[in-house]
Amino acid sequence: CHLMTGLKWLEPLLDLRPWRVAFHATMAADAAAIEAALASIAASGAEAGLALDHTDAVTVLAPWLSHPACCFALLMTVPAGAGGQAFQPPLLEKLAEIRRVAPHLPVTVDGGVNRTTLPQVVAAGAMGAVAGSAIFNAQSVADNINVLKSIVMEKNIS
């Protein structure tokens, strides 16, 4: 789950028992709220992640990426809220920067991921990708999934 609406919804979300939850540190009131959110997610048994908006600097997350409860980072590569947006290639540098700051941490990319951009995202260091429109906005959902799977298999990632 990607919590984009603020931390007031964290506890109700955790009641649903998600296996993974990312939130935006910029939505927290302060460092104590970030710490508390990471702890709540971890205590629920879910993996805690921090999301970075496409307009935010990596320095927003940098202090938290080595936190013991932080299991992944989620990089938004388009503005949140609308499917089918075009991937923004300059954000590949932001992905590389996250990988430099926290080389141990898996990074997932969300936004504009499709059969053309997925190889670029993987080459830049992403270990996961969210593909919405690339799967559902075409004739065959199964064919789209198979194409994306073949790209992942070719790049030897999971």
XYZ file of N, CA, C and O in Angstrom:
632
model
N 0.835 -1.177 0.000
C 0.000 0.000 0.000
C 0.879 1.238 0.000
O 1.925 1.261 0.632
N 0.424 2.239 -0.677
C 1.110 3.527 -0.718
C 0.158 4.552 -0.118
O -0.845 4.911 -0.723
N 0.496 5.002 1.069
C -0.337 5.954 1.800
C 0.023 7.361 1.353
O 1.059 7.894 1.718
N -0.846 7.952 0.537
C -0.579 9.278 -0.028
C -1.395 10.372 0.646
O -1.257 11.534 0.312
N -2.244 9.998 1.585
C -3.207 10.954 2.128
C -2.881 11.426 3.526
O -3.695 12.092 4.147
N -1.739 11.091 4.045
C -1.360 11.523 5.387
C -1.402 10.381 6.383
O -2.044 9.354 6.159
N -0.736 10.574 7.495
C -0.589 9.506 8.483
C -1.839 9.261 9.322
O -1.907 8.262 10.038
N -2.842 10.132 9.226
C -4.067 9.900 10.011
C -4.741 8.586 9.607
O -5.508 8.021 10.360
N -4.441 8.096 8.415
C -5.050 6.856 7.922
C -4.173 5.631 8.163
O -4.538 4.524 7.779
N -3.021 5.803 8.796
C -2.105 4.681 8.972
C -2.713 3.563 9.815
O -2.708 2.402 9.399
N -3.210 3.876 10.987
C -3.745 2.816 11.857
C -4.939 2.089 11.228
O -4.981 0.856 11.256
N -5.912 2.800 10.634
C -6.994 2.061 9.961
C -6.470 1.184 8.815
O -6.988 0.088 8.597
N -5.451 1.663 8.123
C -4.858 0.850 7.058
C -4.202 -0.398 7.640
O -4.368 -1.504 7.119
N -3.468 -0.245 8.723
C -2.797 -1.396 9.345
C -3.795 -2.430 9.860
O -3.482 -3.620 9.903
N -5.003 -1.984 10.234
C -6.049 -2.920 10.654
C -6.429 -3.879 9.524
O -6.936 -4.972 9.782
N -6.165 -3.488 8.286
C -6.479 -4.340 7.129
C -5.382 -5.374 6.843
O -5.513 -6.171 5.933
N -4.293 -5.321 7.610
C -3.186 -6.275 7.547
C -2.455 -6.294 6.197
O -2.219 -7.349 5.619
N -2.048 -5.135 5.682
C -1.268 -5.138 4.429
C 0.100 -5.757 4.693
O 0.593 -5.773 5.825
N 0.729 -6.247 3.643
C 2.068 -6.833 3.831
C 3.166 -5.804 3.648
O 4.311 -6.017 4.045
N 2.821 -4.647 3.068
C 3.811 -3.615 2.790
C 3.122 -2.251 2.786
O 2.069 -2.105 2.170
N 3.732 -1.251 3.454
C 3.140 0.088 3.504
C 4.242 1.128 3.328
O 5.231 1.122 4.051
N 4.049 2.016 2.367
C 4.952 3.159 2.181
C 4.176 4.436 2.490
O 2.992 4.547 2.186
N 4.891 5.392 3.092
C 4.285 6.692 3.357
C 5.307 7.782 3.053
O 6.503 7.528 2.960
N 4.813 8.995 2.892
C 5.661 10.143 2.579
C 6.117 10.809 3.876
O 5.287 11.262 4.665
N 7.422 10.868 4.072
C 7.965 11.521 5.271
C 7.530 12.983 5.323
O 7.367 13.543 6.411
N 7.328 13.586 4.169
C 6.924 14.996 4.130
C 5.519 15.209 4.673
O 5.137 16.338 4.967
N 4.746 14.141 4.826
C 3.396 14.264 5.381
C 3.384 14.143 6.900
O 2.354 14.341 7.528
N 4.535 13.791 7.469
C 4.633 13.666 8.923
C 4.912 15.035 9.524
O 5.605 15.861 8.935
N 4.391 15.263 10.713
C 4.561 16.555 11.376
C 6.014 16.820 11.749
O 6.467 17.962 11.706
N 6.729 15.761 12.109
C 8.117 15.921 12.546
C 8.807 14.563 12.562
O 8.198 13.536 12.202
N 10.059 14.546 12.990
C 10.842 13.311 13.025
C 10.209 12.271 13.950
O 10.239 11.069 13.655
N 9.627 12.710 15.052
C 8.987 11.773 15.974
C 7.813 11.060 15.304
O 7.579 9.869 15.544
N 7.080 11.769 14.459
C 5.947 11.155 13.750
C 6.440 10.130 12.723
O 5.800 9.090 12.526
N 7.560 10.415 12.066
C 8.138 9.451 11.126
C 8.568 8.198 11.885
O 8.262 7.071 11.480
N 9.256 8.406 12.990
C 9.705 7.289 13.837
C 8.520 6.446 14.294
O 8.552 5.219 14.221
N 7.471 7.106 14.740
C 6.282 6.399 15.223
C 5.606 5.615 14.102
O 5.154 4.485 14.307
N 5.533 6.209 12.920
C 4.905 5.521 11.788
C 5.708 4.295 11.390
O 5.141 3.218 11.164
N 7.029 4.435 11.300
C 7.877 3.281 10.975
C 7.691 2.178 12.016
O 7.562 0.997 11.670
N 7.660 2.559 13.299
C 7.494 1.581 14.377
C 6.129 0.899 14.307
O 6.032 -0.324 14.500
N 5.071 1.660 14.028
C 3.725 1.081 13.932
C 3.628 0.077 12.795
O 3.034 -0.994 12.954
N 4.191 0.438 11.667
C 4.143 -0.465 10.518
C 4.903 -1.745 10.833
O 4.411 -2.856 10.612
N 6.107 -1.600 11.376
C 6.914 -2.771 11.713
C 6.208 -3.639 12.762
O 6.180 -4.869 12.635
N 5.620 -3.022 13.772
C 4.927 -3.773 14.821
C 3.728 -4.540 14.276
O 3.358 -5.582 14.820
N 3.142 -4.046 13.189
C 1.984 -4.723 12.595
C 2.392 -5.970 11.820
O 1.546 -6.769 11.428
N 3.692 -6.105 11.568
C 4.176 -7.232 10.779
C 4.359 -6.901 9.308
O 4.828 -7.726 8.532
N 4.007 -5.687 8.922
C 4.174 -5.267 7.528
C 5.578 -4.703 7.325
O 6.246 -4.300 8.270
N 6.012 -4.681 6.067
C 7.262 -4.013 5.718
C 6.991 -2.518 5.611
O 6.031 -2.105 4.968
N 7.851 -1.717 6.228
C 7.701 -0.263 6.195
C 8.576 0.318 5.093
O 9.734 -0.072 4.944
N 8.014 1.252 4.354
C 8.771 1.931 3.313
C 8.505 3.417 3.333
O 7.494 3.881 3.873
N 9.442 4.140 2.753
C 9.295 5.585 2.639
C 9.157 5.966 1.185
O 9.919 5.492 0.331
N 8.177 6.808 0.901
C 7.908 7.232 -0.468
C 8.487 8.624 -0.697
O 8.503 9.461 0.205
N 8.961 8.824 -1.910
C 9.523 10.113 -2.302
C 8.761 10.622 -3.512
O 8.713 9.959 -4.551
N 8.151 11.788 -3.350
C 7.441 12.418 -4.465
C 8.443 12.834 -5.532
O 9.606 13.125 -5.235
N 7.993 12.890 -6.761
C 8.885 13.233 -7.873
C 9.504 14.623 -7.725
O 10.552 14.898 -8.288
N 8.895 15.492 -6.926
C 9.424 16.852 -6.755
C 10.320 17.001 -5.526
O 10.968 18.034 -5.369
N 10.347 15.991 -4.662
C 11.132 16.083 -3.429
C 12.587 15.699 -3.656
O 12.890 14.834 -4.483
N 13.470 16.300 -2.885
C 14.891 15.946 -2.932
C 15.121 14.670 -2.132
O 14.435 14.417 -1.140
N 16.084 13.883 -2.545
C 16.421 12.652 -1.842
C 16.838 12.944 -0.399
O 16.633 12.121 0.495
N 17.354 14.130 -0.158
C 17.768 14.488 1.209
C 16.612 14.422 2.205
O 16.840 14.278 3.402
N 15.375 14.516 1.718
C 14.197 14.388 2.584
C 14.175 13.009 3.239
O 13.831 12.865 4.405
N 14.558 11.983 2.477
C 14.523 10.610 2.984
C 15.846 10.119 3.538
O 15.872 9.175 4.332
N 16.932 10.714 3.102
C 18.269 10.187 3.403
C 18.471 9.781 4.861
O 18.972 8.680 5.120
N 18.084 10.593 5.842
C 18.330 10.196 7.234
C 17.554 8.948 7.665
O 17.929 8.288 8.619
N 16.496 8.630 6.946
C 15.610 7.535 7.342
C 15.873 6.238 6.595
O 15.401 5.183 7.003
N 16.604 6.310 5.503
C 16.794 5.121 4.665
C 17.617 4.032 5.338
O 17.540 2.867 4.944
N 18.374 4.399 6.363
C 19.141 3.386 7.095
C 18.458 2.989 8.406
O 19.009 2.219 9.188
N 17.269 3.483 8.631
C 16.515 3.145 9.842
C 16.219 1.638 9.829
O 15.844 1.085 8.797
N 16.373 0.966 10.959
C 16.170 -0.489 10.986
C 14.778 -0.939 10.540
O 14.633 -2.050 10.036
N 13.772 -0.090 10.696
C 12.415 -0.477 10.295
C 12.113 -0.160 8.830
O 11.091 -0.591 8.310
N 12.979 0.571 8.162
C 12.747 0.926 6.759
C 13.220 -0.217 5.866
O 14.410 -0.502 5.776
N 12.273 -0.853 5.191
C 12.565 -2.033 4.367
C 12.674 -1.728 2.882
O 13.175 -2.558 2.114
N 12.178 -0.571 2.435
C 12.227 -0.230 1.016
C 11.942 1.259 0.834
O 11.447 1.922 1.734
N 12.281 1.743 -0.346
C 11.929 3.108 -0.742
C 11.035 3.018 -1.973
O 11.186 2.110 -2.800
N 10.121 3.943 -2.081
C 9.215 4.029 -3.230
C 9.405 5.393 -3.872
O 9.171 6.419 -3.232
N 9.857 5.409 -5.112
C 10.067 6.659 -5.839
C 8.927 6.886 -6.807
O 8.707 6.093 -7.728
N 8.204 7.979 -6.587
C 7.155 8.387 -7.516
C 7.825 9.109 -8.684
O 8.535 10.085 -8.471
N 7.596 8.625 -9.886
C 8.226 9.235 -11.059
C 7.246 10.048 -11.893
O 7.586 10.503 -12.984
N 6.060 10.234 -11.363
C 5.035 11.099 -11.969
C 4.255 11.743 -10.827
O 4.296 11.253 -9.695
N 3.522 12.804 -11.094
C 2.649 13.358 -10.053
C 1.573 12.333 -9.666
O 1.027 11.640 -10.531
N 1.301 12.221 -8.402
C 0.300 11.256 -7.924
C -1.091 11.642 -8.400
O -1.386 12.811 -8.598
N -1.913 10.621 -8.608
C -3.319 10.870 -8.820
C -3.920 10.503 -10.155
O -5.116 10.332 -10.244
N -3.139 10.378 -11.202
C -3.721 10.059 -12.501
C -2.894 8.988 -13.199
O -1.679 9.104 -13.308
N -3.553 7.955 -13.640
C -2.876 6.887 -14.363
C -2.536 7.308 -15.774
O -3.084 8.272 -16.316
N -1.591 6.587 -16.369
C -1.255 6.804 -17.767
C -0.320 7.960 -18.041
O -0.140 8.360 -19.195
N 0.291 8.517 -17.011
C 1.221 9.628 -17.219
C 2.540 9.122 -17.792
O 2.936 7.988 -17.566
N 3.212 9.994 -18.494
C 4.496 9.634 -19.098
C 5.606 9.625 -18.046
O 5.673 10.496 -17.178
N 6.465 8.619 -18.148
C 7.632 8.506 -17.290
C 8.537 9.713 -17.516
O 8.669 10.204 -18.636
N 9.159 10.192 -16.445
C 10.049 11.348 -16.528
C 11.499 10.874 -16.407
O 12.002 10.671 -15.297
N 12.201 10.671 -17.537
C 13.569 10.135 -17.510
C 14.548 10.849 -16.585
O 15.417 10.188 -16.003
N 14.464 12.167 -16.378
C 15.412 12.795 -15.445
C 15.344 12.210 -14.031
O 16.299 12.316 -13.266
N 14.223 11.567 -13.692
C 14.090 10.987 -12.362
C 14.920 9.718 -12.190
O 15.102 9.240 -11.071
N 15.487 9.193 -13.274
C 16.405 8.063 -13.147
C 17.620 8.464 -12.310
O 18.175 7.642 -11.577
N 18.020 9.721 -12.382
C 19.137 10.194 -11.562
C 18.754 10.191 -10.083
O 19.569 9.880 -9.214
N 17.495 10.511 -9.787
C 17.032 10.466 -8.396
C 17.053 9.017 -7.881
O 17.432 8.763 -6.739
N 16.679 8.091 -8.733
C 16.751 6.677 -8.385
C 18.197 6.281 -8.087
O 18.483 5.633 -7.076
N 19.110 6.686 -8.958
C 20.530 6.382 -8.745
C 21.038 7.008 -7.447
O 21.846 6.401 -6.732
N 20.545 8.194 -7.118
C 20.965 8.860 -5.883
C 20.486 8.092 -4.651
O 21.229 7.929 -3.680
N 19.253 7.609 -4.689
C 18.754 6.795 -3.576
C 19.631 5.556 -3.421
O 20.007 5.178 -2.318
N 19.988 4.935 -4.535
C 20.832 3.728 -4.489
C 22.225 4.049 -3.920
O 22.794 3.235 -3.211
N 22.739 5.249 -4.200
C 24.043 5.638 -3.632
C 23.939 5.872 -2.122
O 24.824 5.492 -1.363
N 22.863 6.500 -1.690
C 22.674 6.805 -0.276
C 22.402 5.525 0.528
O 22.882 5.383 1.656
N 21.644 4.609 -0.054
C 21.251 3.381 0.654
C 21.369 2.185 -0.290
O 20.365 1.652 -0.766
N 22.594 1.753 -0.583
C 22.783 0.686 -1.572
C 22.137 -0.646 -1.191
O 21.839 -1.459 -2.061
N 21.894 -0.858 0.091
C 21.294 -2.099 0.574
C 19.770 -2.124 0.419
O 19.150 -3.171 0.524
N 19.175 -0.974 0.201
C 17.725 -0.836 0.287
C 17.057 -1.049 -1.076
O 17.400 -0.373 -2.041
N 16.084 -1.947 -1.162
C 15.339 -2.093 -2.419
C 14.544 -0.820 -2.721
O 13.956 -0.217 -1.823
N 14.545 -0.425 -3.985
C 13.796 0.749 -4.427
C 12.781 0.309 -5.472
O 13.121 -0.401 -6.422
N 11.540 0.737 -5.280
C 10.466 0.488 -6.234
C 10.119 1.808 -6.905
O 10.111 2.849 -6.263
N 9.833 1.747 -8.196
C 9.466 2.932 -8.970
C 7.985 2.844 -9.323
O 7.499 1.790 -9.733
N 7.281 3.961 -9.161
C 5.853 4.013 -9.446
C 5.570 5.216 -10.339
O 5.772 6.356 -9.933
N 5.111 4.929 -11.552
C 4.693 5.997 -12.455
C 5.323 5.910 -13.819
O 6.539 5.968 -13.952
N 4.506 5.727 -14.830
C 4.996 5.720 -16.199
C 5.784 4.475 -16.582
O 6.459 4.475 -17.609
N 5.682 3.438 -15.778
C 6.434 2.211 -16.074
C 5.674 1.400 -17.126
O 4.493 1.107 -16.964
N 6.378 1.072 -18.201
C 5.784 0.268 -19.272
C 6.892 -0.545 -19.950
O 8.036 -0.543 -19.497
N 6.583 -1.188 -21.048
C 7.576 -2.053 -21.704
C 8.783 -1.270 -22.228
O 9.846 -1.835 -22.388
N 8.647 0.011 -22.467
C 9.768 0.832 -22.923
C 10.605 1.348 -21.755
O 11.832 1.350 -21.816
N 9.936 1.768 -20.696
C 10.656 2.379 -19.579
C 11.163 1.369 -18.546
O 12.113 1.658 -17.822
N 10.551 0.194 -18.463
C 10.978 -0.792 -17.465
C 12.462 -1.148 -17.582
O 13.160 -1.171 -16.569
N 13.002 -1.402 -18.776
C 14.444 -1.688 -18.843
C 15.313 -0.540 -18.324
O 16.339 -0.779 -17.683
N 14.903 0.700 -18.563
C 15.651 1.856 -18.058
C 15.618 1.907 -16.532
O 16.628 2.190 -15.882
N 14.461 1.636 -15.968
C 14.275 1.665 -14.527
C 15.129 0.585 -13.858
O 15.791 0.825 -12.852
N 15.122 -0.595 -14.447
C 15.914 -1.704 -13.907
C 17.402 -1.385 -14.013
O 18.159 -1.585 -13.064
N 17.821 -0.863 -15.158
C 19.236 -0.515 -15.345
C 19.701 0.543 -14.355
O 20.867 0.558 -13.953
N 18.788 1.412 -13.933
C 19.137 2.470 -12.979
C 19.157 1.975 -11.532
O 19.530 2.720 -10.636
N 18.717 0.731 -11.303
C 18.819 0.169 -9.967
C 17.528 -0.171 -9.257
O 17.564 -0.601 -8.104
N 16.390 -0.004 -9.912
C 15.130 -0.368 -9.254
C 15.038 -1.880 -9.107
O 15.452 -2.630 -9.983
N 14.478 -2.289 -7.980
C 14.265 -3.713 -7.739
C 12.777 -4.053 -7.785
O 12.399 -5.202 -7.595
N 11.969 -3.055 -8.038
C 10.535 -3.256 -8.167
C 9.942 -2.129 -8.972
O 10.523 -1.050 -9.078
N 8.785 -2.389 -9.563
C 8.115 -1.369 -10.371
C 6.604 -1.565 -10.273
O 6.125 -2.698 -10.210
N 5.886 -0.461 -10.241
C 4.435 -0.477 -10.254
C 4.001 -0.150 -11.674
O 4.356 0.896 -12.206
N 3.253 -1.057 -12.274
C 2.778 -0.858 -13.648
C 1.261 -0.970 -13.646
O 0.726 -2.053 -13.463
N 0.601 0.141 -13.817
C -0.860 0.145 -13.847
C -1.380 0.223 -15.257
O -1.860 -0.758 -15.827
N -1.275 1.398 -15.865
C -1.789 1.606 -17.215
C -1.110 0.701 -18.233
O -1.732 0.288 -19.211
N 0.151 0.370 -17.992
C 0.873 -0.510 -18.920
C 0.245 -1.898 -18.972
O 0.405 -2.618 -19.950
N -0.484 -2.245 -17.946
C -1.149 -3.546 -17.909
C -2.606 -3.432 -18.342
O -3.073 -4.190 -19.186
N -3.311 -2.456 -17.800
C -4.760 -2.427 -17.955
C -5.288 -1.583 -19.109
O -6.456 -1.705 -19.450
N -4.477 -0.736 -19.715
C -4.964 0.127 -20.796
C -4.626 -0.432 -22.169
O -4.088 0.270 -23.012
N -4.963 -1.667 -22.402
C -4.698 -2.262 -23.716
C -5.624 -3.458 -23.916
O -6.405 -3.812 -23.046
N -5.458 -4.099 -25.061
C -6.326 -5.212 -25.437
C -6.248 -6.388 -24.467
O -7.243 -6.883 -24.018
N -5.038 -6.840 -24.170
C -4.889 -8.066 -23.405
C -4.052 -7.845 -22.142
O -2.838 -7.649 -22.224
N -4.705 -7.921 -21.009
C -4.013 -7.785 -19.735
C -2.960 -8.883 -19.602
O -1.823 -8.635 -19.211
N -3.323 -10.107 -19.958
C -2.389 -11.238 -19.847
C -1.151 -11.014 -20.712
O -0.023 -11.261 -20.273
N -1.351 -10.551 -21.948
C -0.200 -10.294 -22.826
C 0.703 -9.204 -22.242
O 1.923 -9.314 -22.284
N 0.099 -8.163 -21.712
C 0.887 -7.075 -21.122
C 1.699 -7.563 -19.927
O 2.871 -7.210 -19.778
N 1.078 -8.362 -19.084
C 1.800 -8.918 -17.931
C 2.951 -9.793 -18.409
O 4.072 -9.709 -17.887
N 2.703 -10.616 -19.403
C 3.756 -11.501 -19.913
C 4.927 -10.733 -20.505
O 6.084 -11.118 -20.323
N 4.656 -9.639 -21.199
C 5.740 -8.819 -21.757
C 6.583 -8.231 -20.626
O 7.816 -8.289 -20.668
N 5.932 -7.669 -19.616
C 6.670 -7.085 -18.498
C 7.449 -8.162 -17.737
O 8.595 -7.942 -17.347
N 6.851 -9.324 -17.551
C 7.553 -10.435 -16.898
C 8.794 -10.844 -17.690
O 9.838 -11.125 -17.111
N 8.667 -10.881 -18.998
C 9.820 -11.292 -19.815
C 10.957 -10.276 -19.697
O 12.127 -10.658 -19.674
N 10.627 -9.008 -19.579
C 11.668 -7.984 -19.384
C 12.353 -8.203 -18.043
O 13.578 -8.165 -17.952
N 11.564 -8.457 -17.014
C 12.129 -8.695 -15.688
C 13.015 -9.935 -15.703
O 14.122 -9.937 -15.176
N 12.540 -10.996 -16.321
C 13.323 -12.242 -16.374
C 14.619 -12.035 -17.147
O 15.665 -12.551 -16.767
N 14.543 -11.273 -18.218
C 15.742 -10.984 -19.029
C 16.790 -10.228 -18.214
O 17.978 -10.432 -18.367
N 16.317 -9.356 -17.324
C 17.216 -8.546 -16.491
C 17.588 -9.262 -15.196
O 18.322 -8.714 -14.383
N 17.024 -10.460 -14.977
C 17.313 -11.268 -13.781
C 16.989 -10.553 -12.476
O 17.779 -10.530 -11.551
N 15.813 -9.948 -12.417
C 15.352 -9.362 -11.162
C 14.039 -10.019 -10.791
O 13.456 -10.762 -11.582
N 13.570 -9.720 -9.597
C 12.283 -10.287 -9.190
C 11.342 -9.189 -8.747
O 11.702 -8.077 -8.586
